[in-house]
Short mmCIF file of C-alpha atoms in Angstrom, two decimals:
data_model
loop_
_atom_site.label_atom_id
_atom_site.label_comp_id
_atom_site.label_asym_id
_atom_site.label_seq_id
_atom_site.Cartn_x
_atom_site.Cartn_y
_atom_site.Cartn_z
CA MET A 1 -36.66 -8.90 -66.63
CA THR A 2 -35.76 -5.56 -65.08
CA LYS A 3 -32.17 -5.42 -63.74
CA LEU A 4 -31.47 -6.54 -59.77
CA GLY A 5 -30.19 -2.67 -59.03
CA THR A 6 -33.35 -1.04 -60.48
CA LYS A 7 -35.77 -2.98 -58.37
CA ALA A 8 -33.07 -2.21 -55.25
CA VAL A 9 -34.69 1.68 -56.12
CA HIS A 10 -37.83 1.24 -57.72
CA ALA A 11 -39.78 -2.58 -56.55
CA GLY A 12 -42.55 -2.01 -54.13
CA VAL A 13 -42.69 1.85 -54.10
CA GLU A 14 -45.09 4.25 -55.59
CA PRO A 15 -45.38 8.22 -55.32
CA ASP A 16 -48.29 8.25 -52.55
CA PRO A 17 -51.92 9.07 -54.58
CA ALA A 18 -52.25 11.68 -51.34
CA THR A 19 -49.76 13.79 -52.24
CA GLY A 20 -46.78 12.82 -55.05
CA ALA A 21 -44.69 11.69 -52.28
CA ILE A 22 -41.95 10.18 -53.67
CA MET A 23 -41.28 8.23 -50.21
CA THR A 24 -43.40 5.71 -48.60
CA PRO A 25 -45.53 7.08 -46.18
CA ILE A 26 -44.81 5.85 -42.30
CA TYR A 27 -48.87 5.34 -41.16
CA GLN A 28 -48.13 5.19 -38.21
CA THR A 29 -51.93 3.84 -37.63
CA THR A 30 -53.64 1.13 -35.55
CA THR A 31 -57.21 0.53 -36.92
CA TYR A 32 -58.93 2.02 -40.36
CA VAL A 33 -62.03 3.42 -40.97
CA GLN A 34 -64.76 1.51 -42.92
CA SER A 35 -67.32 3.23 -45.30
CA ALA A 36 -69.29 0.08 -43.96
CA PRO A 37 -68.88 -3.19 -42.18
CA GLY A 38 -66.33 -4.89 -43.77
CA GLU A 39 -66.74 -2.10 -46.62
CA HIS A 40 -62.80 -1.38 -46.47
CA LYS A 41 -60.10 0.29 -49.11
CA GLY A 42 -57.71 -3.25 -47.93
CA TYR A 43 -56.84 -1.94 -44.50
CA GLU A 44 -58.66 -3.19 -41.34
CA TYR A 45 -56.36 -3.33 -38.18
CA SER A 46 -51.76 -2.93 -39.07
CA ARG A 47 -51.80 -6.54 -36.99
CA SER A 48 -53.65 -7.65 -40.36
CA GLN A 49 -52.29 -4.73 -43.01
CA ASN A 50 -50.57 -1.20 -42.81
CA PRO A 51 -50.03 -0.11 -46.23
CA THR A 52 -46.33 0.38 -45.52
CA ARG A 53 -44.46 -3.18 -44.28
CA HIS A 54 -47.14 -3.88 -47.24
CA ALA A 55 -44.89 -2.22 -49.68
CA LEU A 56 -41.58 -4.01 -47.80
CA GLU A 57 -43.50 -7.14 -48.51
CA LYS A 58 -43.59 -6.62 -51.74
CA SER A 59 -40.14 -4.55 -52.52
CA ILE A 60 -38.18 -7.83 -50.58
CA ALA A 61 -40.85 -9.87 -53.25
CA SER A 62 -39.33 -8.90 -55.82
CA LEU A 63 -35.64 -8.17 -54.96
CA GLU A 64 -36.35 -11.99 -54.67
CA ASN A 65 -38.02 -13.20 -58.07
CA ALA A 66 -40.95 -14.15 -55.74
CA LYS A 67 -44.91 -13.48 -55.69
CA HIS A 68 -45.76 -12.47 -51.89
CA GLY A 69 -44.12 -11.21 -49.11
CA LEU A 70 -44.41 -11.50 -45.36
CA CYS A 71 -42.54 -9.60 -42.98
CA PHE A 72 -41.60 -9.76 -39.17
CA SER A 73 -40.42 -8.87 -36.01
CA SER A 74 -37.43 -9.91 -36.19
CA GLY A 75 -35.44 -12.80 -37.83
CA LEU A 76 -36.44 -15.46 -35.05
CA GLY A 77 -40.09 -14.54 -35.75
CA ALA A 78 -40.20 -15.10 -39.33
CA ILE A 79 -38.26 -19.33 -38.58
CA ASP A 80 -40.37 -19.40 -35.73
CA ALA A 81 -43.97 -19.37 -38.05
CA VAL A 82 -42.30 -21.44 -40.55
CA VAL A 83 -42.14 -24.33 -38.38
CA LYS A 84 -45.76 -23.97 -36.59
CA MET A 85 -46.99 -24.55 -40.07
CA LEU A 86 -45.42 -28.16 -38.74
CA LYS A 87 -47.34 -30.60 -36.26
CA PRO A 88 -45.96 -32.50 -33.97
CA GLY A 89 -44.82 -36.54 -35.68
CA ASP A 90 -43.01 -33.82 -38.17
CA GLU A 91 -39.89 -33.99 -38.95
CA VAL A 92 -37.18 -30.79 -40.13
CA ILE A 93 -33.43 -32.01 -42.16
CA SER A 94 -31.19 -28.83 -41.02
CA THR A 95 -27.36 -27.99 -41.45
CA ASN A 96 -25.30 -28.74 -38.99
CA ASP A 97 -23.42 -25.33 -38.80
CA LEU A 98 -26.33 -23.14 -38.24
CA TYR A 99 -27.61 -20.04 -36.62
CA GLY A 100 -27.16 -20.07 -32.97
CA GLY A 101 -30.40 -18.73 -32.51
CA SER A 102 -32.19 -20.56 -35.60
CA TYR A 103 -30.78 -24.19 -33.77
CA ARG A 104 -32.02 -22.86 -29.95
CA ILE A 105 -35.87 -21.88 -31.21
CA PHE A 106 -35.50 -25.34 -33.51
CA THR A 107 -34.37 -27.29 -29.45
CA LYS A 108 -35.22 -25.26 -27.77
CA ILE A 109 -38.92 -24.98 -28.65
CA PHE A 110 -40.21 -26.57 -30.73
CA GLU A 111 -38.91 -30.29 -29.68
CA ASN A 112 -41.07 -29.27 -26.99
CA PHE A 113 -43.79 -29.99 -29.10
CA GLY A 114 -42.69 -33.55 -30.81
CA ILE A 115 -41.31 -31.99 -34.27
CA LYS A 116 -37.45 -34.26 -34.40
CA PHE A 117 -34.32 -32.21 -35.47
CA HIS A 118 -31.96 -33.70 -37.53
CA PHE A 119 -28.58 -31.33 -38.01
CA THR A 120 -26.31 -32.66 -40.58
CA ASP A 121 -23.30 -31.87 -43.14
CA MET A 122 -24.77 -30.24 -46.04
CA ASN A 123 -21.61 -29.84 -47.48
CA HIS A 124 -22.48 -33.02 -49.07
CA VAL A 125 -26.22 -33.16 -50.49
CA GLU A 126 -26.64 -37.30 -49.50
CA LYS A 127 -25.74 -36.79 -45.97
CA VAL A 128 -29.93 -35.42 -46.50
CA ASN A 129 -30.94 -37.77 -49.19
CA SER A 130 -29.40 -40.51 -45.97
CA LEU A 131 -32.26 -38.67 -43.22
CA ILE A 132 -35.57 -38.67 -44.98
CA ASN A 133 -37.90 -40.67 -44.37
CA ASP A 134 -41.93 -39.85 -44.30
CA ASN A 135 -42.27 -37.69 -41.54
CA THR A 136 -39.92 -35.12 -42.69
CA LYS A 137 -41.56 -31.77 -43.79
CA LEU A 138 -39.32 -29.40 -43.97
CA ILE A 139 -35.65 -28.75 -44.41
CA TRP A 140 -33.76 -25.91 -43.58
CA LEU A 141 -30.37 -24.37 -44.86
CA GLU A 142 -28.64 -20.89 -44.57
CA THR A 143 -25.88 -20.25 -47.49
CA PRO A 144 -23.26 -19.99 -47.01
CA THR A 145 -23.51 -20.98 -42.91
CA ASN A 146 -22.87 -19.30 -40.05
CA PRO A 147 -20.27 -19.05 -39.18
CA MET A 148 -17.33 -21.70 -41.33
CA MET A 149 -19.57 -19.79 -44.43
CA ASN A 150 -20.02 -23.55 -46.32
CA ILE A 151 -21.62 -23.47 -49.60
CA ILE A 152 -25.22 -25.53 -49.39
CA ASP A 153 -26.06 -26.54 -54.02
CA ILE A 154 -29.81 -25.27 -53.54
CA LYS A 155 -30.07 -26.84 -56.48
CA GLY A 156 -28.52 -30.24 -55.91
CA VAL A 157 -30.55 -30.46 -52.11
CA ALA A 158 -34.13 -29.31 -54.75
CA ASP A 159 -33.55 -31.41 -57.12
CA LEU A 160 -34.17 -34.77 -53.97
CA ILE A 161 -37.29 -33.41 -52.90
CA LYS A 162 -38.44 -32.14 -55.81
CA ASP A 163 -40.62 -35.14 -55.65
CA LYS A 164 -41.76 -35.61 -52.47
CA ASP A 165 -43.81 -33.94 -50.41
CA ILE A 166 -40.94 -31.28 -48.02
CA LEU A 167 -40.77 -28.03 -48.25
CA LEU A 168 -37.59 -26.32 -49.00
CA ALA A 169 -36.60 -22.95 -47.08
CA VAL A 170 -34.04 -21.05 -47.21
CA ASP A 171 -31.61 -18.14 -45.46
CA ASN A 172 -30.61 -16.49 -47.63
CA THR A 173 -29.61 -13.39 -45.22
CA PHE A 174 -26.04 -13.60 -45.46
CA ALA A 175 -26.08 -13.37 -49.58
CA THR A 176 -29.19 -10.95 -50.13
CA PRO A 177 -31.48 -11.61 -53.42
CA ILE A 178 -28.90 -9.19 -54.42
CA LEU A 179 -25.74 -12.42 -54.88
CA GLN A 180 -28.13 -15.02 -54.51
CA SER A 181 -31.36 -15.98 -56.34
CA PRO A 182 -32.89 -19.91 -53.68
CA MET A 183 -36.25 -19.15 -55.26
CA GLU A 184 -34.75 -20.06 -59.54
CA LEU A 185 -32.09 -22.92 -57.46
CA GLY A 186 -35.40 -24.15 -56.61
CA ALA A 187 -36.04 -23.53 -52.17
CA ASP A 188 -40.11 -23.03 -51.57
CA ILE A 189 -39.40 -19.94 -49.17
CA VAL A 190 -36.97 -17.74 -48.96
CA MET A 191 -35.95 -16.57 -45.20
CA HIS A 192 -34.30 -12.97 -44.41
CA SER A 193 -33.38 -11.47 -40.95
CA ALA A 194 -33.60 -7.96 -42.29
CA THR A 195 -32.76 -6.87 -39.26
CA LYS A 196 -29.07 -7.50 -41.60
CA TYR A 197 -27.97 -5.90 -44.74
CA LEU A 198 -31.27 -6.01 -46.27
CA GLY A 199 -31.54 -2.54 -43.49
CA GLY A 200 -27.91 -2.37 -44.12
CA HIS A 201 -27.01 0.61 -41.55
CA SER A 202 -28.28 -1.72 -37.73
CA ASP A 203 -30.88 1.52 -36.69
CA VAL A 204 -33.80 -2.25 -36.73
CA VAL A 205 -34.97 -5.78 -36.23
CA MET A 206 -36.77 -7.49 -38.58
CA GLY A 207 -37.37 -10.74 -40.79
CA ALA A 208 -39.09 -11.60 -43.89
CA LEU A 209 -40.61 -14.55 -45.83
CA VAL A 210 -40.77 -15.19 -49.55
CA VAL A 211 -42.62 -17.88 -51.56
CA ASN A 212 -44.37 -18.36 -54.97
CA ASP A 213 -47.17 -20.40 -53.82
CA ASP A 214 -50.07 -18.53 -53.37
CA GLU A 215 -51.57 -21.12 -51.04
CA LEU A 216 -48.08 -21.10 -48.32
CA ALA A 217 -48.71 -17.83 -48.53
CA LYS A 218 -52.10 -17.72 -47.12
CA LYS A 219 -50.39 -20.59 -44.33
CA LEU A 220 -48.65 -17.98 -43.66
CA ALA A 221 -50.38 -14.35 -43.13
CA PHE A 222 -52.74 -17.07 -41.36
CA ILE A 223 -49.49 -17.94 -39.21
CA GLN A 224 -48.50 -14.07 -39.20
CA ASN A 225 -51.59 -12.19 -38.06
CA SER A 226 -52.66 -14.89 -35.80
CA SER A 227 -49.38 -14.98 -33.57
CA GLY A 228 -48.44 -11.60 -34.00
CA ALA A 229 -44.84 -11.16 -34.63
CA VAL A 230 -45.24 -8.13 -37.22
CA PRO A 231 -42.51 -5.04 -37.63
CA GLY A 232 -44.28 -1.65 -37.33
CA PRO A 233 -44.61 0.74 -40.13
CA GLN A 234 -41.34 2.99 -39.11
CA ASP A 235 -39.34 -0.18 -38.47
CA CYS A 236 -41.13 -1.02 -42.37
CA PHE A 237 -40.34 2.11 -43.70
CA LEU A 238 -36.14 2.31 -42.47
CA VAL A 239 -35.73 -1.16 -44.46
CA LEU A 240 -36.94 0.46 -47.06
CA ARG A 241 -35.01 2.81 -47.05
CA GLY A 242 -31.87 0.65 -46.69
CA ILE A 243 -32.86 -1.51 -49.86
CA LYS A 244 -32.52 1.33 -52.32
CA THR A 245 -28.63 1.33 -51.94
CA LEU A 246 -28.70 -2.50 -51.45
CA HIS A 247 -26.38 -3.27 -54.41
CA LEU A 248 -23.96 -0.32 -53.76
CA ARG A 249 -23.42 -1.30 -50.58
CA MET A 250 -22.62 -4.90 -51.96
CA GLU A 251 -21.16 -4.28 -54.37
CA ARG A 252 -18.17 -3.00 -51.06
CA HIS A 253 -18.69 -5.27 -49.36
CA CYS A 254 -17.41 -7.53 -51.91
CA GLN A 255 -15.13 -5.86 -52.44
CA ASN A 256 -13.98 -5.78 -48.75
CA GLY A 257 -15.01 -8.84 -48.21
CA GLU A 258 -11.71 -9.98 -51.06
CA VAL A 259 -9.16 -7.82 -50.07
CA ILE A 260 -9.78 -9.02 -46.47
CA ALA A 261 -10.45 -12.40 -46.57
CA ASN A 262 -6.64 -12.30 -48.96
CA TRP A 263 -4.15 -10.38 -46.24
CA LEU A 264 -5.65 -12.56 -43.25
CA ALA A 265 -4.60 -16.52 -45.36
CA THR A 266 -1.32 -14.59 -45.21
CA ASN A 267 -1.64 -13.42 -42.02
CA PRO A 268 1.07 -15.42 -39.96
CA ALA A 269 -1.02 -15.34 -36.55
CA VAL A 270 -4.32 -17.06 -39.03
CA LYS A 271 -4.10 -20.71 -39.25
CA ASN A 272 -7.78 -20.97 -41.22
CA VAL A 273 -10.06 -17.81 -43.78
CA PHE A 274 -13.43 -18.76 -44.20
CA TRP A 275 -14.44 -17.07 -47.14
CA PRO A 276 -16.07 -18.71 -50.03
CA GLY A 277 -14.10 -17.14 -52.64
CA PHE A 278 -11.18 -18.80 -52.36
CA GLU A 279 -10.48 -21.96 -54.94
CA ASP A 280 -9.68 -24.87 -51.75
CA HIS A 281 -13.04 -23.85 -50.35
CA PRO A 282 -14.60 -27.65 -50.96
CA ASN A 283 -18.02 -25.45 -52.27
CA HIS A 284 -16.45 -23.11 -54.24
CA ASP A 285 -17.13 -24.31 -57.89
CA ILE A 286 -21.00 -24.50 -56.65
CA ALA A 287 -20.59 -20.56 -54.61
CA LYS A 288 -19.65 -19.71 -58.55
CA VAL A 289 -22.02 -21.15 -59.83
CA GLN A 290 -25.20 -20.04 -57.66
CA MET A 291 -23.95 -17.08 -56.80
CA ARG A 292 -22.82 -13.87 -57.85
CA GLY A 293 -20.90 -12.12 -55.96
CA PHE A 294 -18.68 -14.17 -52.54
CA GLY A 295 -20.13 -11.82 -49.59
CA GLY A 296 -18.73 -9.83 -46.49
CA MET A 297 -18.81 -12.25 -43.75
CA ILE A 298 -15.47 -14.35 -43.14
CA SER A 299 -14.21 -16.05 -40.41
CA PHE A 300 -10.82 -16.80 -38.58
CA SER A 301 -9.44 -18.78 -37.11
CA LEU A 302 -5.47 -19.07 -34.48
CA LYS A 303 -3.28 -20.92 -34.90
CA GLU A 304 -3.28 -19.80 -31.06
CA ASP A 305 -6.90 -21.16 -30.48
CA SER A 306 -7.69 -20.04 -27.20
CA GLN A 307 -10.61 -18.28 -26.32
CA GLU A 308 -7.83 -15.77 -24.76
CA ALA A 309 -5.87 -15.54 -27.60
CA ALA A 310 -9.20 -14.80 -29.31
CA PHE A 311 -10.50 -12.26 -26.68
CA GLU A 312 -7.04 -10.00 -27.41
CA VAL A 313 -6.97 -9.16 -30.86
CA LEU A 314 -10.93 -8.92 -30.35
CA LYS A 315 -10.10 -5.88 -27.04
CA LYS A 316 -7.54 -4.71 -29.90
CA PHE A 317 -9.77 -3.84 -32.70
CA GLN A 318 -10.48 -0.40 -33.27
CA LEU A 319 -12.59 0.51 -36.52
CA PHE A 320 -14.44 -2.84 -36.78
CA SER A 321 -16.49 -3.04 -33.30
CA LEU A 322 -17.01 -5.51 -31.19
CA ALA A 323 -21.30 -6.15 -31.32
CA GLU A 324 -23.84 -9.01 -32.42
CA SER A 325 -25.00 -8.86 -35.82
CA LEU A 326 -24.00 -8.03 -39.24
CA GLY A 327 -24.43 -6.62 -42.21
CA GLY A 328 -24.80 -2.65 -41.23
CA VAL A 329 -22.08 -0.27 -43.36
CA GLU A 330 -19.61 -1.14 -39.93
CA SER A 331 -17.63 -3.16 -40.22
CA LEU A 332 -18.30 -5.44 -36.75
CA CYS A 333 -16.31 -8.42 -35.71
CA GLY A 334 -17.63 -10.66 -33.04
CA HIS A 335 -17.03 -14.25 -31.21
CA PRO A 336 -19.38 -17.18 -32.54
CA ALA A 337 -18.21 -19.39 -29.49
CA SER A 338 -19.25 -17.23 -26.23
CA MET A 339 -21.63 -14.50 -27.86
CA THR A 340 -24.14 -15.97 -31.83
CA HIS A 341 -23.63 -19.50 -30.94
CA ALA A 342 -23.11 -19.30 -27.69
CA SER A 343 -25.87 -21.37 -27.31
CA ILE A 344 -24.87 -24.86 -28.78
CA PRO A 345 -23.08 -27.11 -27.29
CA ARG A 346 -19.42 -26.90 -27.27
CA GLU A 347 -18.74 -30.43 -28.91
CA GLU A 348 -21.14 -29.28 -31.61
CA ARG A 349 -19.73 -26.00 -32.20
CA LEU A 350 -16.49 -27.91 -32.50
CA LYS A 351 -18.07 -31.29 -34.20
CA VAL A 352 -18.34 -28.25 -38.16
CA GLY A 353 -15.46 -25.91 -36.70
CA LEU A 354 -15.44 -23.60 -34.29
CA THR A 355 -13.89 -23.30 -32.55
CA ASP A 356 -12.45 -21.40 -29.25
CA SER A 357 -10.18 -18.71 -30.95
CA LEU A 358 -12.83 -18.32 -33.92
CA ILE A 359 -13.66 -14.63 -35.18
CA ARG A 360 -15.98 -13.09 -37.79
CA LEU A 361 -16.23 -10.77 -39.47
CA SER A 362 -18.69 -8.93 -41.51
CA VAL A 363 -16.80 -6.94 -43.57
CA GLY A 364 -18.72 -2.87 -43.25
CA ILE A 365 -18.07 -0.75 -46.30
CA GLU A 366 -15.09 1.27 -45.20
CA ASP A 367 -11.83 2.40 -46.98
CA SER A 368 -10.03 -1.78 -47.44
CA GLU A 369 -6.86 0.41 -45.76
CA ASP A 370 -7.31 0.94 -43.57
CA LEU A 371 -9.69 -1.60 -41.87
CA ILE A 372 -6.40 -3.75 -43.32
CA ALA A 373 -4.67 -1.64 -40.69
CA ASP A 374 -6.70 -2.45 -37.67
CA LEU A 375 -6.20 -6.08 -38.83
CA LYS A 376 -2.63 -5.93 -39.14
CA GLN A 377 -2.46 -4.21 -34.65
CA ALA A 378 -4.36 -6.23 -33.30
CA LEU A 379 -3.42 -8.97 -35.40
CA LYS A 380 0.38 -8.51 -33.35
CA ILE A 381 0.26 -11.13 -31.14
#
């Protein structure tokens, strides 16, 4: 089987047959000439099909060891397509620690259409089992979770529902296909915010889904085309370019993440560090089995547990840029309670440990010594 690094460089990409160009061209066109009605070269209209997007979809599917890939104009656009397969009365089980945008679209949009959502601690598979009933049609999980870095046993959840008519969808954004392969662990759908590590350069917004089942792929492609939340060819080109170095970037993200997590754990101003590479992480043993590295996402809380203390630290950073998003080559810092997870009620955030002082780091690929120096000066509280 072709190795991941080779797939990242070559999967889905072929020299342009017209010119021999080694890079996939940006097919900046809305429509395609037909020789007769219904007789064409596989492309009719760029909302439905575009050669640049097609190459990217094949690339992401290959990285995830899946048959079908579909790209969307954002990660939330991809999530939207999955939930649109459900109908009023259906129920969804999700983790109580997940991206605020996912929580918002579930509770503020789809609950209005009669879909019921349950949020539970998925660190323990038996808690998922207790919520399953005849109306359960989808289980949606993130692992590692955002922002508490919890690890969910994908195979354990998949085994729980293998004989039931329930889809398992996994948000693989934090781990990427380089560190984790949910399809091989029993997932039916894998989602990526390609805005993050797949693109990798903070210059494109995009989402992606991969599936193996042909009928499921047809349903999602119908929604993709009918709802129209598709990315443009320029954005697809940028993510194709980003994927070519994904394996190299993830290696550096992991190296830097380990150095910084261990340094934070010794800092007197820090109360807790959340990173799945620690042996005392609640599900470290599962992470070791289902992941090929622990990533560059880290959250930590302060001993002075207040929003004011967190803001003071965030204002002092010089290399870590205070910004939404993650997964770029540059290091970012954020305050989930007031930024990415502000849409989740405070009482719900506190239940999962998302305190007012929690800071999330997206560790980039800079020299780790410089990043440590920045943390050192910022944490002199």
